Amino acid sequence: MLVKDKKPKKKAEEVEGVVLEKIRVLPPSLERLVTIAAILIGIYEILFIFNFNYTLYDMFSRMGIEIGFLKTTFQTKQGEAFVLAMILFITFMLYPIRKKEKYLKKVPIYDYVLAALGVISSLYLFAVYQRYAEFAEVTQIDVIFGIMAIILVLEATRRVLGWVLPLVVTVFLLYGINNIGFNWIRFTQQLYFDEGIFGIPFFVMTIYVFAFVFFGAFLLRIGISDYITEFMIALFGSRPGGPAKAAVVSSGLMGTVSGSSVANVLTTGTFTIPLMKKAGYPPEIAGAVEPVASTGGQLMPPIMGAAAFIMAEFLGIPYNKLIIAAVIPALVYYSGVYIFIDLETKRLGLKSMAVEESKKLGYFLRKLYILLPVAVITVALVWGIPPHISAISSLGIAIWVAWIARDEINGHEGFYVGIVLLTTLMMFTGKSMTGLVAGLLVVLSLALVGLAFMTDLVDFNEKLYISLMFILFIALTKHLGMTKEQILLMSGVMGIAFSLIVGYISKSEEGRRMYSATYESVIDAGKTSTSVMLAAASAGLIQGVLTMTGLVTRIGYRLVDLTAGNLLLLLILTMVFSLILGMGVPTTANYIITSLVAAPAIFNAVQSVAPYDQPVPGFTTAIALLAAHFFVFYFGILADVTPPVALASYAGSALAGGDFWKTAMNAVKYALAGYIGPYIYFTHPEMFLITVPEWNIATALRVLYYLLATLFIMYLLAIALTGFYKTHLKKWVRIILVVIGLAGVTLNPIIIGTGAAAWLGLKFYGVRVSAGA
């Protein structure tokens, strides 16, 4: 079964007794209002931010139909203001002032007031921004609404994300207003109209990240995420440690569309953690594997976490290039996790799962086409199609294959899969083939109807109807000569409409489930976007203060002075700063702060040193800046598994029923590649691939050596930290391996050779240095 039954949220987000965030259960009337607000976010995003209204206008005008109101347009900041208005309303309705039982029972009067003020203060900007854009004047009324919006954003952020980020923002705001001599007009202009709340972070969230939140919400609801997890269990389950290895792969894949470490743990962990415990893993290991794998999802191309989209904007490098830079680091990270799990499995002497505990592998191989949306989004991104268009286009394919995968609805599965693949390929064809493709698609649709009359391959049911809608719509857009981007955008958006129509008219239980899944996905996207949107709005305030006061440049130079120009000490200090900040600040906000404060310091330290002084080929961005931003990006993400806070590790330990500290320390150990890797990539920037000025055999071999050497030292360190290689090792052997492994971070061939000699010694004489020898 592809679409899973989803129970409505209770007063708390609960997963097998684990409570991580408490929200209210609203009365029906208020629940409808929240639902409307969530849907309005999606509608506004699609129509005016993704420019679907202009696409529709263009389509109708090509048909000779003029629909003037479709040309309605708003400024980007007006769109951001509308989205924030809905976000604030949802937040003050769902999240109480305190996370105690008595505050969950009803919505107090002050929350109605705060919700109304949140909507008003945001929509005020929507109303007056045209005037401000023309005259750039800030009035006293503007100041009142601007300060009100800032305060409400901070309170909303506190309710959703905790007190740490709002407290940090408040300190910056107090410094900022004091620095400019309490000039409230300048303060409001900078933090309400120009940057601040609606700065680059919030811009990136509304333009790019929301599309992936939307895409991810559908994958969760229509069952594709469940397929990924169960497929990995079937693939690895017959091997020793199969559930843990399945958790590593499935969490990495799901992390590409979630962008939240905790959300990944609660999505895949509810399935993989019990299986790991059943396979024999102690709770502290089962609870650590999932957070480490889930956290790495934000590092995994093609869809990394929300911070990666902001990085692309900050660096001025297209996102499709940035994901190429992230390939080797992501490969090293997950290889490191896998190596640890393999050694732990052997150390514990675990056996494989019984075959009957999972579905047959053949079932999942037969339904491998369900992963077609992931392939589509990867191809679209690599081809340079804008990220949000890529996400929405993949959404249409995801909906189509979800309908095809319904075993309970008649129709030859392989035949329909061929139709989907053929239509998808035709959708990507260029303008030179539009007439031919349109004709072929019309013929294909007529053939489908004919086959429904004459054969058992096709029935007059939901699979046929959804397929005809997609095929004929794409044929129409091709016939009209619309651009590839327009067709991809429209196929995704119209796919939602097609699914709702077919599900609504469906008489079958499965059809109604797909209808509910489609409808609820739109609502989920709006609700779940609150955390990333508020994190971006709050972090934008810090960015605005840093820019307004000039502090952004002064801090960088002070850090360089503090470390006396010692690069290693500066990197260590930056790592500690990023990890400490990330313990209470979401990944996105963490990256924004560290990229503005710490990354410039690293940049200043190396900007005149080769090869850092060279630009990334094809761009003006210096290699030094790219390397610095990746460095802080990694450690900001790893804060989710780093004690003492370690939210992802907390979620894993709670699900596994294990001790938090033991779980968190295991998570740090398994994520070792994430802690050591950034030092290697920074000192060997060719591993980012896009930094290589010219590829030749020598360069390719050098990069290959860097990769293999990095994986090898991870392997040595994993042996040392687990204390096992074919047998349990003595402490002095483990210490030697740790020393060689840490020294090997330089990738010096002599040290790597020494490590190879040590490994060969273990391989052939390991029993003699075992703990029991």
Short mmCIF file of C-alpha atoms in Angstrom, two decimals, residues 45-511:
data_model
loop_
_atom_site.label_atom_id
_atom_site.label_comp_id
_atom_site.label_asym_id
_atom_site.label_seq_id
_atom_site.Cartn_x
_atom_site.Cartn_y
_atom_site.Cartn_z
CA GLU A 45 3.43 31.01 -3.49
CA ILE A 46 2.35 29.17 -6.63
CA LEU A 47 0.44 32.04 -8.22
CA PHE A 48 2.57 35.08 -7.52
CA ILE A 49 5.98 33.93 -6.25
CA PHE A 50 6.44 31.07 -8.73
CA ASN A 51 4.70 33.27 -11.36
CA PHE A 52 2.11 30.63 -12.21
CA ASN A 53 -0.40 33.40 -12.91
CA TYR A 54 1.76 34.75 -15.75
CA THR A 55 2.27 31.23 -17.06
CA LEU A 56 -1.49 30.71 -17.12
CA TYR A 57 -1.98 34.09 -18.80
CA ASP A 58 0.58 33.16 -21.44
CA MET A 59 -1.09 29.83 -22.09
CA PHE A 60 -4.54 31.35 -22.52
CA SER A 61 -3.23 34.22 -24.64
CA ARG A 62 -1.62 31.69 -27.00
CA MET A 63 -5.09 30.19 -27.32
CA GLY A 64 -6.51 33.63 -28.17
CA ILE A 65 -8.12 34.14 -24.76
CA GLU A 66 -7.21 37.29 -22.83
CA ILE A 67 -7.69 37.04 -19.05
CA GLY A 68 -6.39 40.35 -17.76
CA PHE A 69 -6.45 39.71 -14.02
CA LEU A 70 -3.90 36.91 -14.47
CA LYS A 71 -1.35 39.65 -15.19
CA THR A 72 -1.73 40.94 -11.63
CA THR A 73 1.68 41.22 -10.03
CA PHE A 74 3.13 42.16 -6.67
CA GLN A 75 6.57 43.15 -5.47
CA THR A 76 8.67 40.31 -4.03
CA LYS A 77 8.61 41.86 -0.55
CA GLN A 78 4.82 42.12 -0.74
CA GLY A 79 4.68 38.38 -1.35
CA GLU A 80 7.03 37.76 1.57
CA ALA A 81 4.83 39.95 3.78
CA PHE A 82 1.71 37.99 2.83
CA VAL A 83 3.41 34.68 3.60
CA LEU A 84 4.65 35.99 6.96
CA ALA A 85 1.13 37.19 7.83
CA MET A 86 -0.20 33.66 7.39
CA ILE A 87 2.78 32.15 9.24
CA LEU A 88 2.21 34.41 12.26
CA PHE A 89 -1.51 33.62 12.31
CA ILE A 90 -0.84 29.86 12.23
CA THR A 91 1.83 30.15 14.92
CA PHE A 92 -0.23 32.10 17.46
CA MET A 93 -3.19 29.78 16.94
CA LEU A 94 -1.28 26.50 17.23
CA TYR A 95 1.63 27.23 19.56
CA PRO A 96 0.81 28.29 23.13
CA ILE A 97 2.79 30.80 25.14
CA ARG A 98 4.11 27.98 27.33
CA LYS A 99 4.31 24.25 26.68
CA LYS A 100 2.18 23.16 29.60
CA GLU A 101 -1.07 21.27 29.62
CA LYS A 102 -3.27 24.14 30.74
CA TYR A 103 -2.15 26.31 27.83
CA LEU A 104 -3.12 23.64 25.30
CA LYS A 105 -6.81 23.46 26.16
CA LYS A 106 -8.00 26.71 24.59
CA VAL A 107 -6.84 29.80 22.74
CA PRO A 108 -6.66 32.72 25.19
CA ILE A 109 -7.73 36.22 24.26
CA TYR A 110 -4.16 37.51 24.06
CA ASP A 111 -3.32 34.95 21.35
CA TYR A 112 -6.25 36.14 19.25
CA VAL A 113 -4.86 39.66 19.66
CA LEU A 114 -1.31 38.60 18.79
CA ALA A 115 -2.52 36.66 15.74
CA ALA A 116 -4.50 39.68 14.54
CA LEU A 117 -1.56 42.04 15.13
CA GLY A 118 0.75 39.62 13.32
CA VAL A 119 -1.49 39.64 10.27
CA ILE A 120 -1.98 43.41 10.38
CA SER A 121 1.70 44.29 10.87
CA SER A 122 2.71 42.08 7.95
CA LEU A 123 -0.09 43.08 5.61
CA TYR A 124 0.68 46.72 6.40
CA LEU A 125 3.97 46.30 4.57
CA PHE A 126 2.06 44.62 1.75
CA ALA A 127 -0.18 47.69 1.52
CA VAL A 128 2.46 50.44 1.74
CA TYR A 129 5.44 48.87 0.01
CA GLN A 130 4.60 50.34 -3.40
CA ARG A 131 4.68 53.78 -1.84
CA TYR A 132 7.97 53.03 -0.08
CA ALA A 133 9.53 51.60 -3.25
CA GLU A 134 8.72 54.87 -5.05
CA PHE A 135 9.66 57.44 -2.42
CA ALA A 136 11.88 55.49 0.09
CA GLU A 137 10.37 57.47 2.97
CA VAL A 138 9.58 56.01 6.39
CA THR A 139 6.83 57.61 8.49
CA GLN A 140 6.10 57.36 12.20
CA ILE A 141 3.21 55.00 11.42
CA ASP A 142 5.66 52.81 9.53
CA VAL A 143 7.89 52.74 12.62
CA ILE A 144 5.02 51.56 14.82
CA PHE A 145 4.05 48.71 12.50
CA GLY A 146 7.68 47.81 11.83
CA ILE A 147 8.59 47.48 15.50
CA MET A 148 5.37 45.57 16.11
CA ALA A 149 6.27 43.09 13.35
CA ILE A 150 9.79 42.60 14.76
CA ILE A 151 8.49 41.89 18.27
CA LEU A 152 5.84 39.48 16.99
CA VAL A 153 8.39 37.60 14.86
CA LEU A 154 10.59 37.16 17.91
CA GLU A 155 7.71 35.88 20.04
CA ALA A 156 6.52 33.52 17.29
CA THR A 157 10.07 32.21 16.88
CA ARG A 158 10.32 31.64 20.63
CA ARG A 159 7.13 29.60 20.64
CA VAL A 160 8.14 27.41 17.70
CA LEU A 161 11.93 27.14 18.06
CA GLY A 162 12.66 27.94 21.69
CA TRP A 163 14.19 30.93 23.45
CA VAL A 164 17.83 30.77 22.29
CA LEU A 165 17.48 32.28 18.80
CA PRO A 166 15.14 35.14 19.89
CA LEU A 167 17.53 35.92 22.74
CA VAL A 168 20.51 36.11 20.37
CA VAL A 169 18.49 38.30 17.99
CA THR A 170 17.43 40.58 20.83
CA VAL A 171 21.05 41.15 21.86
CA PHE A 172 21.91 42.13 18.28
CA LEU A 173 18.85 44.40 18.06
CA LEU A 174 19.77 46.21 21.28
CA TYR A 175 23.33 46.68 20.05
CA GLY A 176 22.04 47.92 16.68
CA ILE A 177 19.62 50.53 17.97
CA ASN A 178 22.21 51.82 20.44
CA ASN A 179 24.87 51.97 17.71
CA ILE A 180 22.71 54.19 15.49
CA GLY A 181 21.74 56.51 18.32
CA PHE A 182 18.17 55.25 18.72
CA ASN A 183 17.26 56.41 15.24
CA TRP A 184 14.01 54.44 14.97
CA ILE A 185 13.30 55.52 11.40
CA ARG A 186 16.63 54.15 10.19
CA PHE A 187 16.12 51.07 12.37
CA THR A 188 12.71 50.39 10.80
CA GLN A 189 13.86 51.13 7.27
CA GLN A 190 16.74 48.65 7.58
CA LEU A 191 14.98 45.83 9.45
CA TYR A 192 11.41 46.07 8.12
CA PHE A 193 11.56 47.56 4.64
CA ASP A 194 15.02 46.84 3.21
CA GLU A 195 16.61 43.85 4.95
CA GLY A 196 15.93 42.38 8.37
CA ILE A 197 12.77 40.30 8.47
CA PHE A 198 12.42 40.32 4.69
CA GLY A 199 16.11 40.04 3.84
CA ILE A 200 17.92 37.42 1.79
CA PRO A 201 17.14 34.49 4.16
CA PHE A 202 13.38 35.01 4.03
CA PHE A 203 13.57 35.71 0.29
CA VAL A 204 15.30 32.37 -0.27
CA MET A 205 12.73 30.60 1.91
CA THR A 206 9.79 31.93 -0.06
CA ILE A 207 11.35 31.60 -3.50
CA TYR A 208 13.17 28.28 -3.25
CA VAL A 209 12.82 26.42 0.03
CA PHE A 210 9.03 26.46 0.22
CA ALA A 211 8.88 24.57 -3.08
CA PHE A 212 10.91 21.76 -1.52
CA VAL A 213 8.84 21.82 1.68
CA PHE A 214 5.82 21.47 -0.60
CA PHE A 215 7.45 18.62 -2.50
CA GLY A 216 8.49 16.87 0.73
CA ALA A 217 5.01 17.14 2.24
CA PHE A 218 3.60 15.28 -0.76
CA LEU A 219 6.27 12.58 -0.62
CA LEU A 220 5.38 11.93 3.01
CA ARG A 221 1.63 11.87 2.50
CA ILE A 222 1.40 9.85 -0.72
CA GLY A 223 3.74 7.20 0.66
CA ILE A 224 6.94 7.63 -1.32
CA SER A 225 8.95 8.13 1.87
CA ASP A 226 7.53 4.87 3.25
CA TYR A 227 8.52 3.11 0.05
CA ILE A 228 12.10 4.36 0.37
CA THR A 229 12.42 3.17 3.96
CA GLU A 230 10.83 -0.23 3.35
CA PHE A 231 12.84 -0.73 0.15
CA MET A 232 16.09 -0.16 2.03
CA ILE A 233 15.01 -2.63 4.70
CA ALA A 234 14.29 -5.22 2.02
CA LEU A 235 17.60 -4.46 0.30
CA PHE A 236 19.81 -4.67 3.39
CA GLY A 237 17.66 -6.74 5.75
CA SER A 238 19.14 -10.10 4.78
CA ARG A 239 22.62 -8.87 5.74
CA PRO A 240 24.13 -8.54 9.20
CA GLY A 241 23.16 -5.16 10.60
CA GLY A 242 20.67 -4.69 7.78
CA PRO A 243 18.23 -2.38 9.65
CA ALA A 244 21.03 0.02 10.63
CA LYS A 245 22.44 0.11 7.13
CA ALA A 246 18.94 0.62 5.77
CA ALA A 247 18.49 3.53 8.17
CA VAL A 248 21.68 5.15 6.86
CA VAL A 249 20.59 4.99 3.22
CA SER A 250 16.87 5.72 3.65
CA SER A 251 17.49 8.63 6.01
CA GLY A 252 19.99 10.08 3.59
CA LEU A 253 17.46 9.87 0.77
CA MET A 254 14.62 11.30 2.86
CA GLY A 255 16.86 14.03 4.21
CA THR A 256 17.14 15.36 0.69
CA VAL A 257 13.54 16.51 0.83
CA SER A 258 13.07 17.22 4.52
CA GLY A 259 15.91 19.53 5.54
CA SER A 260 15.20 18.94 9.22
CA SER A 261 17.24 16.49 11.24
CA VAL A 262 14.57 15.98 13.89
CA ALA A 263 11.83 15.62 11.28
CA ASN A 264 13.91 12.95 9.50
CA VAL A 265 14.38 11.03 12.75
CA LEU A 266 10.66 11.10 13.47
CA THR A 267 9.81 10.09 9.90
CA THR A 268 12.13 7.17 9.22
CA GLY A 269 13.20 6.47 12.79
CA THR A 270 9.79 5.26 13.91
CA PHE A 271 10.28 2.37 11.50
CA THR A 272 14.05 1.77 11.51
CA ILE A 273 14.83 2.17 15.23
CA PRO A 274 12.47 -0.63 16.42
CA LEU A 275 13.87 -2.86 13.67
CA MET A 276 17.44 -2.10 14.75
CA LYS A 277 16.58 -3.01 18.33
CA LYS A 278 14.90 -6.21 17.15
CA ALA A 279 18.05 -7.05 15.17
CA GLY A 280 20.06 -6.85 18.40
CA TYR A 281 21.42 -3.30 18.54
CA PRO A 282 21.44 -1.74 22.02
CA PRO A 283 19.07 1.25 22.36
CA GLU A 284 22.00 3.66 22.61
CA ILE A 285 23.32 2.50 19.24
CA ALA A 286 19.94 2.20 17.50
CA GLY A 287 19.04 5.66 18.77
CA ALA A 288 22.34 7.12 17.51
CA VAL A 289 22.43 5.66 14.00
CA GLU A 290 19.18 7.29 12.90
CA PRO A 291 20.01 10.87 14.03
CA VAL A 292 23.44 10.73 12.37
CA ALA A 293 21.97 9.47 9.10
CA SER A 294 19.06 11.93 9.26
CA THR A 295 21.30 14.90 10.02
CA GLY A 296 23.43 14.08 7.00
CA GLY A 297 20.39 14.42 4.78
CA GLN A 298 20.93 18.18 4.78
CA LEU A 299 24.36 17.59 3.26
CA MET A 300 23.16 15.22 0.55
CA PRO A 301 22.64 16.41 -3.03
CA PRO A 302 20.54 16.92 -5.04
CA ILE A 303 18.25 18.50 -2.43
CA MET A 304 20.21 19.72 0.54
CA GLY A 305 18.86 21.59 3.55
CA ALA A 306 17.39 25.07 3.44
CA ALA A 307 20.74 26.59 4.42
CA ALA A 308 22.28 25.38 1.15
CA PHE A 309 19.89 27.54 -0.88
CA ILE A 310 20.86 30.54 1.22
CA MET A 311 24.53 29.67 0.68
CA ALA A 312 23.98 29.72 -3.08
CA GLU A 313 22.44 33.19 -2.76
CA PHE A 314 25.21 34.50 -0.50
CA LEU A 315 28.01 33.15 -2.72
CA GLY A 316 26.42 34.08 -6.04
CA ILE A 317 26.89 30.52 -7.29
CA PRO A 318 23.93 28.70 -8.89
CA TYR A 319 22.48 25.94 -6.77
CA ASN A 320 23.14 23.32 -9.47
CA LYS A 321 26.86 24.09 -9.15
CA LEU A 322 26.73 24.05 -5.37
CA ILE A 323 25.35 20.51 -5.28
CA ILE A 324 28.31 19.37 -7.38
CA ALA A 325 30.62 20.89 -4.75
CA ALA A 326 28.77 18.92 -2.06
CA VAL A 327 29.06 15.50 -3.74
CA ILE A 328 32.41 14.33 -2.32
CA PRO A 329 31.74 15.67 1.22
CA ALA A 330 28.36 13.90 1.28
CA LEU A 331 29.89 10.68 -0.04
CA VAL A 332 32.59 10.78 2.65
CA TYR A 333 30.05 11.50 5.39
CA TYR A 334 27.76 8.59 4.60
CA SER A 335 30.66 6.26 3.88
CA GLY A 336 32.03 7.09 7.32
CA VAL A 337 28.68 6.36 8.97
CA TYR A 338 28.36 3.09 7.05
CA ILE A 339 31.89 1.99 8.06
CA PHE A 340 31.12 2.59 11.73
CA ILE A 341 27.85 0.65 11.51
CA ASP A 342 29.55 -2.25 9.77
CA LEU A 343 32.25 -2.46 12.45
CA GLU A 344 29.73 -2.13 15.28
CA THR A 345 27.66 -4.92 13.75
CA LYS A 346 30.68 -7.22 13.62
CA ARG A 347 31.76 -6.21 17.14
CA LEU A 348 28.32 -7.11 18.49
CA GLY A 349 28.22 -10.33 16.48
CA LEU A 350 24.79 -9.56 15.05
CA LYS A 351 23.12 -11.75 12.47
CA SER A 352 20.77 -10.90 9.62
CA MET A 353 17.03 -10.42 9.99
CA ALA A 354 14.63 -13.18 9.11
CA VAL A 355 13.51 -12.81 5.50
CA GLU A 356 9.83 -12.88 6.41
CA GLU A 357 10.21 -9.72 8.49
CA SER A 358 10.21 -7.56 5.38
CA LYS A 359 8.54 -7.61 2.01
CA LYS A 360 10.27 -9.42 -0.80
CA LEU A 361 12.91 -7.38 -2.61
CA GLY A 362 11.23 -8.15 -5.94
CA TYR A 363 8.16 -6.18 -4.87
CA PHE A 364 10.22 -3.03 -4.40
CA LEU A 365 12.24 -3.56 -7.57
CA ARG A 366 8.98 -3.84 -9.48
CA LYS A 367 7.93 -0.48 -8.05
CA LEU A 368 11.30 1.21 -8.53
CA TYR A 369 9.58 3.73 -10.80
CA ILE A 370 8.21 5.35 -7.64
CA LEU A 371 11.64 7.01 -7.34
CA LEU A 372 11.21 8.67 -10.75
CA PRO A 373 10.44 12.07 -9.12
CA VAL A 374 13.87 12.02 -7.44
CA ALA A 375 15.49 11.29 -10.82
CA VAL A 376 13.48 14.07 -12.47
CA ILE A 377 14.43 16.66 -9.87
CA THR A 378 18.09 15.66 -10.12
CA VAL A 379 18.15 15.98 -13.90
CA ALA A 380 16.27 19.28 -13.77
CA LEU A 381 18.68 20.77 -11.23
CA VAL A 382 21.78 19.60 -13.09
CA TRP A 383 20.40 21.07 -16.32
CA GLY A 384 20.17 24.43 -14.62
CA ILE A 385 16.38 24.66 -14.30
CA PRO A 386 15.61 26.92 -11.28
CA PRO A 387 15.35 24.90 -8.05
CA HIS A 388 11.73 25.80 -7.28
CA ILE A 389 10.62 24.89 -10.82
CA SER A 390 12.53 21.61 -10.53
CA ALA A 391 10.75 20.77 -7.27
CA ILE A 392 7.29 21.60 -8.57
CA SER A 393 7.82 19.69 -11.82
CA SER A 394 8.89 16.61 -9.88
CA LEU A 395 5.77 16.98 -7.77
CA GLY A 396 3.57 16.32 -10.79
CA ILE A 397 5.48 13.13 -11.62
CA ALA A 398 5.30 12.06 -7.96
CA ILE A 399 1.53 12.38 -7.95
CA TRP A 400 1.21 10.48 -11.22
CA VAL A 401 3.38 7.53 -10.15
CA ALA A 402 1.59 7.44 -6.78
CA TRP A 403 -1.68 6.81 -8.60
CA ILE A 404 -0.07 4.23 -10.88
CA ALA A 405 1.37 2.38 -7.87
CA ARG A 406 -2.09 1.76 -6.39
CA ASP A 407 -2.31 -2.04 -6.60
CA GLU A 408 -5.97 -1.94 -5.56
CA ILE A 409 -6.90 -0.04 -8.76
CA ASN A 410 -6.96 -2.22 -11.89
CA GLY A 411 -4.53 -1.62 -14.75
CA HIS A 412 -1.34 -3.20 -16.03
CA GLU A 413 1.36 -1.58 -13.89
CA GLY A 414 4.25 -2.08 -16.33
CA PHE A 415 2.23 -0.64 -19.19
CA TYR A 416 1.34 2.51 -17.24
CA VAL A 417 4.94 2.90 -16.09
CA GLY A 418 6.02 2.92 -19.73
CA ILE A 419 3.44 5.64 -20.44
CA VAL A 420 4.75 7.77 -17.56
CA LEU A 421 8.37 7.38 -18.66
CA LEU A 422 7.58 8.15 -22.28
CA THR A 423 5.53 11.23 -21.40
CA THR A 424 8.20 12.49 -19.00
CA LEU A 425 10.87 12.22 -21.69
CA MET A 426 8.64 14.07 -24.15
CA MET A 427 8.02 16.79 -21.58
CA PHE A 428 11.77 17.55 -21.49
CA THR A 429 12.14 17.82 -25.27
CA GLY A 430 13.12 21.15 -26.84
CA LYS A 431 11.12 23.60 -28.95
CA SER A 432 12.23 22.08 -32.24
CA MET A 433 10.11 19.00 -31.54
CA THR A 434 6.99 20.64 -30.11
CA GLY A 435 4.67 19.83 -33.00
CA LEU A 436 5.80 16.24 -33.29
CA VAL A 437 5.63 15.64 -29.52
CA ALA A 438 2.15 17.18 -29.23
CA GLY A 439 0.90 14.95 -32.04
CA LEU A 440 2.44 11.82 -30.54
CA LEU A 441 0.90 12.57 -27.15
CA VAL A 442 -2.56 13.01 -28.66
CA VAL A 443 -2.16 9.70 -30.49
CA LEU A 444 -1.01 8.11 -27.25
CA SER A 445 -4.10 9.33 -25.40
CA LEU A 446 -6.40 8.03 -28.15
CA ALA A 447 -4.59 4.69 -28.04
CA LEU A 448 -5.14 4.50 -24.29
CA VAL A 449 -8.88 5.02 -24.70
CA GLY A 450 -8.96 2.41 -27.46
CA LEU A 451 -7.09 -0.10 -25.32
CA ALA A 452 -9.57 0.51 -22.49
CA PHE A 453 -12.35 -0.67 -24.80
CA MET A 454 -10.50 -3.65 -26.25
CA THR A 455 -8.03 -5.06 -23.71
CA ASP A 456 -7.42 -5.75 -20.04
CA LEU A 457 -4.28 -3.59 -19.99
CA VAL A 458 -6.35 -0.46 -19.36
CA ASP A 459 -9.66 0.02 -17.56
CA PHE A 460 -11.89 3.05 -17.32
CA ASN A 461 -10.72 3.98 -13.82
CA GLU A 462 -8.56 6.41 -11.90
CA LYS A 463 -5.27 5.30 -13.47
CA LEU A 464 -6.62 5.99 -16.95
CA TYR A 465 -8.18 9.32 -16.02
CA ILE A 466 -5.08 10.72 -14.30
CA SER A 467 -2.89 9.54 -17.19
CA LEU A 468 -5.13 11.12 -19.82
CA MET A 469 -5.17 14.41 -17.95
CA PHE A 470 -1.37 14.56 -17.78
CA ILE A 471 -0.83 13.44 -21.38
CA LEU A 472 -3.38 15.78 -22.93
CA PHE A 473 -2.30 18.75 -20.84
CA ILE A 474 1.35 18.31 -21.79
CA ALA A 475 0.27 17.86 -25.41
CA LEU A 476 -1.60 21.16 -25.21
CA THR A 477 1.35 23.05 -23.74
CA LYS A 478 3.69 21.58 -26.36
CA HIS A 479 1.26 22.50 -29.14
CA LEU A 480 1.10 26.07 -27.84
CA GLY A 481 4.89 26.31 -27.93
CA MET A 482 5.35 27.06 -24.25
CA THR A 483 8.85 27.02 -22.79
CA LYS A 484 10.30 24.01 -20.99
CA GLU A 485 10.21 25.82 -17.64
CA GLN A 486 6.58 26.79 -18.14
CA ILE A 487 5.62 23.21 -19.01
CA LEU A 488 7.46 21.81 -16.00
CA LEU A 489 5.86 24.32 -13.63
CA MET A 490 2.38 23.76 -15.02
CA SER A 491 2.66 19.97 -14.98
CA GLY A 492 3.42 20.06 -11.26
CA VAL A 493 0.70 22.52 -10.30
CA MET A 494 -1.92 20.96 -12.55
CA GLY A 495 -0.95 17.55 -11.19
CA ILE A 496 -2.34 18.64 -7.82
CA ALA A 497 -5.59 19.70 -9.50
CA PHE A 498 -5.77 16.45 -11.49
CA SER A 499 -5.28 14.38 -8.34
CA LEU A 500 -7.99 16.29 -6.49
CA ILE A 501 -10.43 15.92 -9.40
CA VAL A 502 -9.82 12.21 -9.93
CA GLY A 503 -9.85 11.53 -6.19
CA TYR A 504 -13.06 13.48 -5.71
CA ILE A 505 -14.98 11.60 -8.41
CA SER A 506 -13.48 8.26 -7.40
CA LYS A 507 -15.83 5.71 -5.91
CA SER A 508 -13.04 3.52 -4.54
CA GLU A 509 -11.55 3.72 -1.07
CA GLU A 510 -8.04 4.02 -2.53
CA GLY A 511 -9.07 6.93 -4.72
#
